[in-house]
Amino acid sequence: MKHARQQNLSNVLVMEDDLVISKTLIAQQSALIEQLQGQDWGMVYFGYYLTDRNLPKVDTKGPSAEAAVLLKPYTLGIQNAHFYGVNGQILDRLIAFLEQVQQRPSGHPDGGPMHVDGAYSTFRAQNPDITTLIAEPNLGWQRSSRSDIHASAWYDYVPLVRDVANAARGAKLWLSNK
């Protein structure tokens, strides 16, 4: 985000390395850009998991390429910041907030050190004037892979078992795209 600010970028698109993109994104990209240009927004989530358990389940196989995508305002928590955009107009506030979060003690009422998903949700809650949009339907998912954030499971350390686990993850991705 600091690099984007230094480059004076208008917007930043973040795509994690384990992202699986819906075919709908390609088919609807012009319409999505038009929607973003037509409204005021600070953050937009193209791929996400919603923390509100009362919402309908998201189809992880994705929509058809012809499905119309709507960018809708959303105020509740979001997990898995793996495919999102940040409007350059909020970079200063967002960067300042993230730096403050890192410097505060754990359990601080305004937010202490936490994973970026939680930090973004906390930032959004503390800055309700910044509009967050979500793509409906969801346009990206995290592919099943070994986490580089959390401690790995025991089977990711045992050489032969690790190979089987990686093959199973690949098969899961292949099956989900069928």
PDB file of C-alpha atoms in Angstrom:
ATOM      1  CA  MET A   1       0.000   0.000   0.000  1.00  0.00           C
ATOM      2  CA  LYS A   2       2.919   2.314   0.737  1.00  0.00           C
ATOM      3  CA  HIS A   3       4.389   1.610  -2.675  1.00  0.00           C
ATOM      4  CA  ALA A   4       1.026   2.374  -4.314  1.00  0.00           C
ATOM      5  CA  ARG A   5       0.866   5.666  -2.430  1.00  0.00           C
ATOM      6  CA  GLN A   6       4.434   6.557  -3.445  1.00  0.00           C
ATOM      7  CA  GLN A   7       3.533   5.825  -7.073  1.00  0.00           C
ATOM      8  CA  ASN A   8       0.394   7.991  -6.704  1.00  0.00           C
ATOM      9  CA  LEU A   9      -1.776   5.164  -8.034  1.00  0.00           C
ATOM     10  CA  SER A  10      -5.500   5.753  -8.413  1.00  0.00           C
ATOM     11  CA  ASN A  11      -6.399   2.251  -7.234  1.00  0.00           C
ATOM     12  CA  VAL A  12      -4.725  -0.949  -6.071  1.00  0.00           C
ATOM     13  CA  LEU A  13      -5.879  -4.463  -6.941  1.00  0.00           C
ATOM     14  CA  VAL A  14      -4.608  -7.232  -4.641  1.00  0.00           C
ATOM     15  CA  MET A  15      -4.677 -10.818  -5.872  1.00  0.00           C
ATOM     16  CA  GLU A  16      -3.132 -13.482  -3.632  1.00  0.00           C
ATOM     17  CA  ASP A  17      -0.984 -16.177  -5.224  1.00  0.00           C
ATOM     18  CA  ASP A  18      -3.495 -18.917  -4.393  1.00  0.00           C
ATOM     19  CA  LEU A  19      -6.431 -17.156  -6.053  1.00  0.00           C
ATOM     20  CA  VAL A  20      -8.816 -18.995  -8.362  1.00  0.00           C
ATOM     21  CA  ILE A  21     -10.636 -16.488 -10.572  1.00  0.00           C
ATOM     22  CA  SER A  22     -14.175 -16.948 -11.829  1.00  0.00           C
ATOM     23  CA  LYS A  23     -14.661 -16.877 -15.601  1.00  0.00           C
ATOM     24  CA  THR A  24     -17.300 -14.247 -14.916  1.00  0.00           C
ATOM     25  CA  LEU A  25     -14.603 -11.707 -14.050  1.00  0.00           C
ATOM     26  CA  ILE A  26     -13.251 -11.757 -17.598  1.00  0.00           C
ATOM     27  CA  ALA A  27     -16.696 -11.611 -19.157  1.00  0.00           C
ATOM     28  CA  GLN A  28     -17.880  -8.798 -16.867  1.00  0.00           C
ATOM     29  CA  GLN A  29     -14.707  -6.722 -16.434  1.00  0.00           C
ATOM     30  CA  SER A  30     -15.934  -3.719 -18.425  1.00  0.00           C
ATOM     31  CA  ALA A  31     -19.231  -3.635 -16.530  1.00  0.00           C
ATOM     32  CA  LEU A  32     -17.360  -3.873 -13.216  1.00  0.00           C
ATOM     33  CA  ILE A  33     -15.085  -0.967 -14.118  1.00  0.00           C
ATOM     34  CA  GLU A  34     -18.126   1.061 -15.131  1.00  0.00           C
ATOM     35  CA  GLN A  35     -19.797   0.328 -11.791  1.00  0.00           C
ATOM     36  CA  LEU A  36     -16.675   1.374  -9.871  1.00  0.00           C
ATOM     37  CA  GLN A  37     -16.355   4.583 -11.851  1.00  0.00           C
ATOM     38  CA  GLY A  38     -20.016   5.392 -11.235  1.00  0.00           C
ATOM     39  CA  GLN A  39     -19.900   5.420  -7.445  1.00  0.00           C
ATOM     40  CA  ASP A  40     -17.898   6.507  -4.430  1.00  0.00           C
ATOM     41  CA  TRP A  41     -15.986   3.611  -2.838  1.00  0.00           C
ATOM     42  CA  GLY A  42     -12.970   2.978  -0.653  1.00  0.00           C
ATOM     43  CA  MET A  43     -12.578  -0.796  -0.738  1.00  0.00           C
ATOM     44  CA  VAL A  44     -14.040  -3.451  -2.993  1.00  0.00           C
ATOM     45  CA  TYR A  45     -13.925  -7.200  -2.414  1.00  0.00           C
ATOM     46  CA  PHE A  46     -14.128  -9.331  -5.539  1.00  0.00           C
ATOM     47  CA  GLY A  47     -13.350 -12.544  -3.648  1.00  0.00           C
ATOM     48  CA  TYR A  48     -14.283 -13.028  -0.004  1.00  0.00           C
ATOM     49  CA  TYR A  49     -15.888 -15.061   2.744  1.00  0.00           C
ATOM     50  CA  LEU A  50     -18.511 -13.161   4.692  1.00  0.00           C
ATOM     51  CA  THR A  51     -18.400 -13.441   8.467  1.00  0.00           C
ATOM     52  CA  ASP A  52     -22.165 -12.953   8.888  1.00  0.00           C
ATOM     53  CA  ARG A  53     -23.368 -16.547   9.223  1.00  0.00           C
ATOM     54  CA  ASN A  54     -26.964 -15.553   8.430  1.00  0.00           C
ATOM     55  CA  LEU A  55     -26.143 -14.808   4.809  1.00  0.00           C
ATOM     56  CA  PRO A  56     -26.737 -17.409   2.110  1.00  0.00           C
ATOM     57  CA  LYS A  57     -23.879 -19.766   1.284  1.00  0.00           C
ATOM     58  CA  VAL A  58     -21.681 -18.727  -1.633  1.00  0.00           C
ATOM     59  CA  ASP A  59     -21.447 -21.170  -4.526  1.00  0.00           C
ATOM     60  CA  THR A  60     -17.728 -22.025  -4.589  1.00  0.00           C
ATOM     61  CA  LYS A  61     -17.939 -23.309  -8.162  1.00  0.00           C
ATOM     62  CA  GLY A  62     -18.716 -19.799  -9.291  1.00  0.00           C
ATOM     63  CA  PRO A  63     -21.348 -18.197 -11.448  1.00  0.00           C
ATOM     64  CA  SER A  64     -21.709 -18.667 -15.162  1.00  0.00           C
ATOM     65  CA  ALA A  65     -19.709 -16.238 -17.278  1.00  0.00           C
ATOM     66  CA  GLU A  66     -22.950 -14.576 -18.394  1.00  0.00           C
ATOM     67  CA  ALA A  67     -24.133 -13.827 -14.852  1.00  0.00           C
ATOM     68  CA  ALA A  68     -24.446 -10.108 -14.153  1.00  0.00           C
ATOM     69  CA  VAL A  69     -22.150  -8.960 -11.356  1.00  0.00           C
ATOM     70  CA  LEU A  70     -23.322  -6.259  -8.992  1.00  0.00           C
ATOM     71  CA  LEU A  71     -21.087  -4.307  -6.654  1.00  0.00           C
ATOM     72  CA  LYS A  72     -23.094  -3.839  -3.476  1.00  0.00           C
ATOM     73  CA  PRO A  73     -22.313  -1.876  -0.304  1.00  0.00           C
ATOM     74  CA  TYR A  74     -21.397  -4.093   2.643  1.00  0.00           C
ATOM     75  CA  THR A  75     -20.669  -3.080   6.241  1.00  0.00           C
ATOM     76  CA  LEU A  76     -20.100  -6.326   8.169  1.00  0.00           C
ATOM     77  CA  GLY A  77     -16.918  -8.348   8.607  1.00  0.00           C
ATOM     78  CA  ILE A  78     -15.144 -10.040   5.729  1.00  0.00           C
ATOM     79  CA  GLN A  79     -12.666 -12.898   5.947  1.00  0.00           C
ATOM     80  CA  ASN A  80      -9.939 -13.908   3.540  1.00  0.00           C
ATOM     81  CA  ALA A  81      -8.728 -10.736   1.889  1.00  0.00           C
ATOM     82  CA  HIS A  82      -7.412 -12.594  -1.155  1.00  0.00           C
ATOM     83  CA  PHE A  83      -8.939 -10.564  -4.019  1.00  0.00           C
ATOM     84  CA  TYR A  84      -9.761  -6.920  -3.318  1.00  0.00           C
ATOM     85  CA  GLY A  85      -9.213  -3.361  -4.423  1.00  0.00           C
ATOM     86  CA  VAL A  86      -8.331  -0.210  -2.509  1.00  0.00           C
ATOM     87  CA  ASN A  87      -9.171   3.252  -3.796  1.00  0.00           C
ATOM     88  CA  GLY A  88      -6.102   5.485  -3.778  1.00  0.00           C
ATOM     89  CA  GLN A  89      -8.104   8.183  -1.998  1.00  0.00           C
ATOM     90  CA  ILE A  90      -8.085   6.168   1.252  1.00  0.00           C
ATOM     91  CA  LEU A  91      -4.456   4.989   1.165  1.00  0.00           C
ATOM     92  CA  ASP A  92      -3.208   7.583   3.661  1.00  0.00           C
ATOM     93  CA  ARG A  93      -5.888   6.684   6.210  1.00  0.00           C
ATOM     94  CA  LEU A  94      -5.511   2.955   5.666  1.00  0.00           C
ATOM     95  CA  ILE A  95      -1.712   2.975   5.929  1.00  0.00           C
ATOM     96  CA  ALA A  96      -1.813   5.147   9.068  1.00  0.00           C
ATOM     97  CA  PHE A  97      -4.349   2.772  10.633  1.00  0.00           C
ATOM     98  CA  LEU A  98      -2.350  -0.370   9.775  1.00  0.00           C
ATOM     99  CA  GLU A  99       0.808   1.171  11.240  1.00  0.00           C
ATOM    100  CA  GLN A 100      -1.058   2.113  14.436  1.00  0.00           C
ATOM    101  CA  VAL A 101      -2.471  -1.407  14.767  1.00  0.00           C
ATOM    102  CA  GLN A 102       1.038  -2.873  14.569  1.00  0.00           C
ATOM    103  CA  GLN A 103       2.311  -0.546  17.309  1.00  0.00           C
ATOM    104  CA  ARG A 104      -0.559  -1.009  19.784  1.00  0.00           C
ATOM    105  CA  PRO A 105      -0.489  -3.697  22.446  1.00  0.00           C
ATOM    106  CA  SER A 106      -2.536  -6.850  21.971  1.00  0.00           C
ATOM    107  CA  GLY A 107      -6.132  -6.377  23.120  1.00  0.00           C
ATOM    108  CA  HIS A 108      -6.106  -2.596  22.617  1.00  0.00           C
ATOM    109  CA  PRO A 109      -9.714  -1.302  22.334  1.00  0.00           C
ATOM    110  CA  ASP A 110      -8.953   0.361  18.981  1.00  0.00           C
ATOM    111  CA  GLY A 111      -7.257  -2.771  17.646  1.00  0.00           C
ATOM    112  CA  GLY A 112      -3.878  -4.271  18.350  1.00  0.00           C
ATOM    113  CA  PRO A 113      -1.727  -6.572  16.216  1.00  0.00           C
ATOM    114  CA  MET A 114      -3.916  -8.820  14.050  1.00  0.00           C
ATOM    115  CA  HIS A 115      -4.106 -10.557  10.700  1.00  0.00           C
ATOM    116  CA  VAL A 116      -4.778  -8.229   7.761  1.00  0.00           C
ATOM    117  CA  ASP A 117      -8.358  -9.556   7.305  1.00  0.00           C
ATOM    118  CA  GLY A 118      -9.215  -8.462  10.830  1.00  0.00           C
ATOM    119  CA  ALA A 119      -7.327  -5.200  10.412  1.00  0.00           C
ATOM    120  CA  TYR A 120      -9.319  -4.331   7.292  1.00  0.00           C
ATOM    121  CA  SER A 121     -12.628  -5.179   8.993  1.00  0.00           C
ATOM    122  CA  THR A 122     -11.623  -3.109  12.032  1.00  0.00           C
ATOM    123  CA  PHE A 123     -10.567  -0.203   9.799  1.00  0.00           C
ATOM    124  CA  ARG A 124     -13.881  -0.358   7.956  1.00  0.00           C
ATOM    125  CA  ALA A 125     -15.849  -0.457  11.239  1.00  0.00           C
ATOM    126  CA  GLN A 126     -13.924   2.556  12.573  1.00  0.00           C
ATOM    127  CA  ASN A 127     -14.306   4.476   9.301  1.00  0.00           C
ATOM    128  CA  PRO A 128     -17.974   4.052   8.359  1.00  0.00           C
ATOM    129  CA  ASP A 129     -17.747   6.982   5.945  1.00  0.00           C
ATOM    130  CA  ILE A 130     -15.633   4.802   3.632  1.00  0.00           C
ATOM    131  CA  THR A 131     -17.873   2.685   1.413  1.00  0.00           C
ATOM    132  CA  THR A 132     -16.984  -0.982   1.016  1.00  0.00           C
ATOM    133  CA  LEU A 133     -18.418  -2.901  -1.915  1.00  0.00           C
ATOM    134  CA  ILE A 134     -18.612  -6.643  -2.500  1.00  0.00           C
ATOM    135  CA  ALA A 135     -19.051  -8.345  -5.836  1.00  0.00           C
ATOM    136  CA  GLU A 136     -22.178 -10.430  -6.030  1.00  0.00           C
ATOM    137  CA  PRO A 137     -21.689 -13.138  -7.050  1.00  0.00           C
ATOM    138  CA  ASN A 138     -18.244 -13.827  -5.628  1.00  0.00           C
ATOM    139  CA  LEU A 139     -15.517 -13.705  -8.302  1.00  0.00           C
ATOM    140  CA  GLY A 140     -12.582 -15.440  -6.639  1.00  0.00           C
ATOM    141  CA  TRP A 141     -11.692 -18.114  -4.140  1.00  0.00           C
ATOM    142  CA  GLN A 142      -8.597 -19.305  -2.395  1.00  0.00           C
ATOM    143  CA  ARG A 143      -7.357 -22.540  -3.877  1.00  0.00           C
ATOM    144  CA  SER A 144      -6.702 -25.313  -1.411  1.00  0.00           C
ATOM    145  CA  SER A 145      -3.022 -25.032  -0.532  1.00  0.00           C
ATOM    146  CA  ARG A 146      -0.649 -25.184   2.415  1.00  0.00           C
ATOM    147  CA  SER A 147      -0.978 -22.006   4.477  1.00  0.00           C
ATOM    148  CA  ASP A 148       1.952 -19.643   4.664  1.00  0.00           C
ATOM    149  CA  ILE A 149       0.211 -17.648   7.399  1.00  0.00           C
ATOM    150  CA  HIS A 150      -0.726 -20.249  10.014  1.00  0.00           C
ATOM    151  CA  ALA A 151       1.287 -23.152  11.341  1.00  0.00           C
ATOM    152  CA  SER A 152       1.240 -26.037   8.911  1.00  0.00           C
ATOM    153  CA  ALA A 153      -0.446 -29.317   9.714  1.00  0.00           C
ATOM    154  CA  TRP A 154       1.717 -32.289  10.633  1.00  0.00           C
ATOM    155  CA  TYR A 155       1.228 -33.834   7.198  1.00  0.00           C
ATOM    156  CA  ASP A 156       2.904 -30.853   5.521  1.00  0.00           C
ATOM    157  CA  TYR A 157       6.198 -31.773   7.232  1.00  0.00           C
ATOM    158  CA  VAL A 158       6.385 -35.510   6.465  1.00  0.00           C
ATOM    159  CA  PRO A 159       7.929 -35.886   2.962  1.00  0.00           C
ATOM    160  CA  LEU A 160       5.792 -38.672   1.451  1.00  0.00           C
ATOM    161  CA  VAL A 161       2.614 -37.622   3.254  1.00  0.00           C
ATOM    162  CA  ARG A 162       3.212 -33.996   2.175  1.00  0.00           C
ATOM    163  CA  ASP A 163       3.261 -35.132  -1.475  1.00  0.00           C
ATOM    164  CA  VAL A 164      -0.045 -36.965  -1.026  1.00  0.00           C
ATOM    165  CA  ALA A 165      -1.590 -33.886   0.673  1.00  0.00           C
ATOM    166  CA  ASN A 166      -0.451 -31.643  -2.187  1.00  0.00           C
ATOM    167  CA  ALA A 167      -1.881 -34.094  -4.745  1.00  0.00           C
ATOM    168  CA  ALA A 168      -5.176 -34.134  -2.826  1.00  0.00           C
ATOM    169  CA  ARG A 169      -5.263 -30.318  -2.858  1.00  0.00           C
ATOM    170  CA  GLY A 170      -4.723 -30.339  -6.619  1.00  0.00           C
ATOM    171  CA  ALA A 171      -7.484 -32.915  -7.082  1.00  0.00           C
ATOM    172  CA  LYS A 172      -9.836 -30.820  -4.947  1.00  0.00           C
ATOM    173  CA  LEU A 173      -9.163 -27.774  -7.147  1.00  0.00           C
ATOM    174  CA  TRP A 174      -9.621 -29.813 -10.313  1.00  0.00           C
ATOM    175  CA  LEU A 175     -12.926 -31.257  -9.061  1.00  0.00           C
ATOM    176  CA  SER A 176     -14.229 -27.856  -7.957  1.00  0.00           C
ATOM    177  CA  ASN A 177     -13.665 -26.510 -11.479  1.00  0.00           C
ATOM    178  CA  LYS A 178     -15.675 -29.325 -13.098  1.00  0.00           C
TER     179      LYS A 178
END
